[in-house]
Amino acid sequence: MKLKIAIQKSGRLHDDSIQLLNDCGLGIRNGHNQLKSNADAFPAEVYFLRDDDIPQYVEDAVAHIGIVGENVLFEKEKSVDIVEHLGFGKCRLSIAVKKSDDYTDANFLQGKRLATTYPVLTQKFLDQNNIKADIHEISGSVELAPGIGLADAICDLVSSGSTLFMNGLKEVQPILQSQAVLVKSNHLDEEQQQLLDQLLFRIRAVKKARRNKYVLLNAPNHALESIIKLLPGMRSPTVVPLAESGWSSVHSVLDEDEFWEKIDQLKKAGAEGILVIPIEKMIL
Ligand code: PRT
Ligand code: ZN
């Protein structure tokens, strides 16, 4: 029995998906010219697909699980379950209009033409706001549509916003925040579910490790108490005496959310020689 995993063949999610699975110890070789590949170190095989096809493959249980953007998942409206948010491929689906347009709220779109590759999500947004507008579905280069007179506004993915800017457009209304998610079929048998649970355990350990850094620092013993208060650690920080008397080395783990703030506070409290090391896996 193998767990069949669908990931994007090439594109923005491909490298991060392979990286995540390999950080989980699967041992997958790159699939740019392949349709599928066996994992060397886990009972799994990986299918390389267009991202748009992944929800359907998983709904049909042709693939047991898949990695896909929420934007694609919600647009396709397939019946699959989200098991984990993966923290990469972050973007938002947004309404954008010409820079010179005076957009105050969704009523601006009343009776207008909207170009998008996401007709389902766009229509939902319009319905929620009681707007009647013409959706013009196109398959790519959506940001060109207003400039060539094909549409008055667009609904497209944005990350940095530079594509909109370069095309004379401005983002006025995000309608969905998206990131890559792990999805699973509703028809997994017990053995498949067990393999998924094993993989999920590893994914969570990798995600946790990516959010945290291992920190080592030297501190004069008189400053230890205040430094230890700043450092949570997995239980409490490790404190080891240095060869030089009156000094200790302190080891701990810091979350990226509070990392810089804590480093500043540690320096102020007397910490020196601070080393920050990435963590590969974190199992609590
Ligand atoms: O061939 P396949 O169908 O598999 O790939 P694709 O061409 O449909 O998708 P791809 O590889 O472009 O994107 C895959 C997924 O990455 C998307 O479905 C999103 O979940 C996610 N993602 C994250 C993005 C972006 N960020 C993103 N910025 N997908 C697309 N973009 C595009 C956007 O459409 C626009 O053209 O990048 C441009 C905007 O970028 P900024 O930085 O200029 O705002
Ligand atoms: Zn696609």
PDB file of C-alpha atoms in Angstrom, residues 170-275:
ATOM      1  CA  LYS A 170      -4.677  49.233  -7.879  1.00  0.00           C
ATOM      2  CA  GLU A 171      -5.916  46.620  -5.430  1.00  0.00           C
ATOM      3  CA  VAL A 172      -9.147  47.805  -3.818  1.00  0.00           C
ATOM      4  CA  GLN A 173     -10.795  44.806  -2.202  1.00  0.00           C
ATOM      5  CA  PRO A 174      -9.293  41.482  -1.094  1.00  0.00           C
ATOM      6  CA  ILE A 175     -11.945  38.761  -1.278  1.00  0.00           C
ATOM      7  CA  LEU A 176      -9.934  35.708  -0.145  1.00  0.00           C
ATOM      8  CA  GLN A 177      -6.679  35.171   1.759  1.00  0.00           C
ATOM      9  CA  SER A 178      -4.986  32.043   0.479  1.00  0.00           C
ATOM     10  CA  GLN A 179      -2.097  29.696   1.217  1.00  0.00           C
ATOM     11  CA  ALA A 180      -1.156  26.156   0.268  1.00  0.00           C
ATOM     12  CA  VAL A 181      -3.089  23.487   2.155  1.00  0.00           C
ATOM     13  CA  LEU A 182      -2.899  19.728   2.510  1.00  0.00           C
ATOM     14  CA  VAL A 183      -6.202  18.170   1.454  1.00  0.00           C
ATOM     15  CA  LYS A 184      -7.412  14.608   1.778  1.00  0.00           C
ATOM     16  CA  SER A 185      -9.994  12.444   0.116  1.00  0.00           C
ATOM     17  CA  ASN A 186     -13.179  11.569   2.022  1.00  0.00           C
ATOM     18  CA  HIS A 187     -12.712   7.929   1.092  1.00  0.00           C
ATOM     19  CA  LEU A 188      -9.513   6.892   2.853  1.00  0.00           C
ATOM     20  CA  ASP A 189      -9.397   3.395   4.308  1.00  0.00           C
ATOM     21  CA  GLU A 190      -7.805   2.725   7.676  1.00  0.00           C
ATOM     22  CA  GLU A 191      -4.349   1.965   6.297  1.00  0.00           C
ATOM     23  CA  GLN A 192      -4.313   5.107   4.134  1.00  0.00           C
ATOM     24  CA  GLN A 193      -5.466   7.198   7.078  1.00  0.00           C
ATOM     25  CA  GLN A 194      -2.649   5.743   9.200  1.00  0.00           C
ATOM     26  CA  LEU A 195      -0.056   6.697   6.597  1.00  0.00           C
ATOM     27  CA  LEU A 196      -1.559  10.179   6.422  1.00  0.00           C
ATOM     28  CA  ASP A 197      -1.387  10.454  10.223  1.00  0.00           C
ATOM     29  CA  GLN A 198       2.312   9.503  10.122  1.00  0.00           C
ATOM     30  CA  LEU A 199       3.003  12.083   7.453  1.00  0.00           C
ATOM     31  CA  LEU A 200       0.963  14.717   9.281  1.00  0.00           C
ATOM     32  CA  PHE A 201       2.947  14.137  12.470  1.00  0.00           C
ATOM     33  CA  ARG A 202       6.135  14.841  10.495  1.00  0.00           C
ATOM     34  CA  ILE A 203       4.641  17.872   8.713  1.00  0.00           C
ATOM     35  CA  ARG A 204       3.697  19.416  12.058  1.00  0.00           C
ATOM     36  CA  ALA A 205       7.201  18.798  13.425  1.00  0.00           C
ATOM     37  CA  VAL A 206       8.738  20.443  10.344  1.00  0.00           C
ATOM     38  CA  LYS A 207       6.335  23.402  10.471  1.00  0.00           C
ATOM     39  CA  LYS A 208       7.022  23.947  14.136  1.00  0.00           C
ATOM     40  CA  ALA A 209      10.780  23.758  13.581  1.00  0.00           C
ATOM     41  CA  ARG A 210      10.563  26.315  10.750  1.00  0.00           C
ATOM     42  CA  ARG A 211       8.841  28.770  13.065  1.00  0.00           C
ATOM     43  CA  ASN A 212      11.499  28.430  15.745  1.00  0.00           C
ATOM     44  CA  LYS A 213      15.193  29.107  16.179  1.00  0.00           C
ATOM     45  CA  TYR A 214      17.692  27.600  18.574  1.00  0.00           C
ATOM     46  CA  VAL A 215      19.446  30.392  20.471  1.00  0.00           C
ATOM     47  CA  LEU A 216      22.744  30.131  22.390  1.00  0.00           C
ATOM     48  CA  LEU A 217      24.158  33.033  24.314  1.00  0.00           C
ATOM     49  CA  ASN A 218      26.707  33.863  26.985  1.00  0.00           C
ATOM     50  CA  ALA A 219      25.656  35.726  30.095  1.00  0.00           C
ATOM     51  CA  PRO A 220      27.324  36.941  33.275  1.00  0.00           C
ATOM     52  CA  ASN A 221      25.862  34.962  36.183  1.00  0.00           C
ATOM     53  CA  HIS A 222      24.445  38.083  37.852  1.00  0.00           C
ATOM     54  CA  ALA A 223      22.253  38.646  34.743  1.00  0.00           C
ATOM     55  CA  LEU A 224      21.056  35.023  34.513  1.00  0.00           C
ATOM     56  CA  GLU A 225      17.828  35.484  36.404  1.00  0.00           C
ATOM     57  CA  SER A 226      16.502  38.250  34.162  1.00  0.00           C
ATOM     58  CA  ILE A 227      17.728  36.483  31.011  1.00  0.00           C
ATOM     59  CA  ILE A 228      16.046  33.207  31.964  1.00  0.00           C
ATOM     60  CA  LYS A 229      12.771  35.085  32.504  1.00  0.00           C
ATOM     61  CA  LEU A 230      12.938  36.225  28.859  1.00  0.00           C
ATOM     62  CA  LEU A 231      13.499  32.705  27.511  1.00  0.00           C
ATOM     63  CA  PRO A 232      10.747  30.135  27.635  1.00  0.00           C
ATOM     64  CA  GLY A 233      12.571  27.110  26.095  1.00  0.00           C
ATOM     65  CA  MET A 234      10.726  23.837  25.561  1.00  0.00           C
ATOM     66  CA  ARG A 235      10.620  23.325  29.322  1.00  0.00           C
ATOM     67  CA  SER A 236      13.034  25.910  30.619  1.00  0.00           C
ATOM     68  CA  PRO A 237      16.347  27.111  29.178  1.00  0.00           C
ATOM     69  CA  THR A 238      19.485  24.995  29.543  1.00  0.00           C
ATOM     70  CA  VAL A 239      22.195  26.776  31.561  1.00  0.00           C
ATOM     71  CA  VAL A 240      25.795  25.487  31.351  1.00  0.00           C
ATOM     72  CA  PRO A 241      28.768  27.071  33.171  1.00  0.00           C
ATOM     73  CA  LEU A 242      31.524  28.486  30.946  1.00  0.00           C
ATOM     74  CA  ALA A 243      35.235  27.812  31.583  1.00  0.00           C
ATOM     75  CA  GLU A 244      35.554  31.470  32.602  1.00  0.00           C
ATOM     76  CA  SER A 245      34.174  31.771  36.107  1.00  0.00           C
ATOM     77  CA  GLY A 246      31.163  34.011  36.648  1.00  0.00           C
ATOM     78  CA  TRP A 247      29.793  33.284  33.143  1.00  0.00           C
ATOM     79  CA  SER A 248      27.246  30.803  31.763  1.00  0.00           C
ATOM     80  CA  SER A 249      26.029  29.667  28.387  1.00  0.00           C
ATOM     81  CA  VAL A 250      22.235  29.704  27.982  1.00  0.00           C
ATOM     82  CA  HIS A 251      20.412  27.623  25.329  1.00  0.00           C
ATOM     83  CA  SER A 252      16.786  28.056  24.361  1.00  0.00           C
ATOM     84  CA  VAL A 253      14.206  28.082  21.559  1.00  0.00           C
ATOM     85  CA  LEU A 254      12.512  31.229  20.251  1.00  0.00           C
ATOM     86  CA  ASP A 255       9.406  31.614  18.101  1.00  0.00           C
ATOM     87  CA  GLU A 256       9.860  33.768  14.981  1.00  0.00           C
ATOM     88  CA  ASP A 257       6.953  36.029  16.018  1.00  0.00           C
ATOM     89  CA  GLU A 258       8.801  37.264  19.083  1.00  0.00           C
ATOM     90  CA  PHE A 259      12.344  36.651  17.876  1.00  0.00           C
ATOM     91  CA  TRP A 260      13.699  40.178  17.222  1.00  0.00           C
ATOM     92  CA  GLU A 261      11.975  41.714  20.193  1.00  0.00           C
ATOM     93  CA  LYS A 262      13.429  39.038  22.493  1.00  0.00           C
ATOM     94  CA  ILE A 263      16.948  39.395  21.023  1.00  0.00           C
ATOM     95  CA  ASP A 264      16.866  43.141  21.790  1.00  0.00           C
ATOM     96  CA  GLN A 265      15.690  42.491  25.338  1.00  0.00           C
ATOM     97  CA  LEU A 266      18.377  39.808  25.834  1.00  0.00           C
ATOM     98  CA  LYS A 267      21.143  42.176  24.738  1.00  0.00           C
ATOM     99  CA  LYS A 268      19.843  44.833  27.104  1.00  0.00           C
ATOM    100  CA  ALA A 269      19.789  42.283  29.920  1.00  0.00           C
ATOM    101  CA  GLY A 270      23.509  41.573  29.384  1.00  0.00           C
ATOM    102  CA  ALA A 271      23.599  38.669  26.903  1.00  0.00           C
ATOM    103  CA  GLU A 272      26.666  38.432  24.656  1.00  0.00           C
ATOM    104  CA  GLY A 273      27.829  36.259  21.766  1.00  0.00           C
ATOM    105  CA  ILE A 274      24.305  35.350  20.711  1.00  0.00           C
ATOM    106  CA  LEU A 275      24.194  32.486  18.186  1.00  0.00           C
TER     107      LEU A 275
END
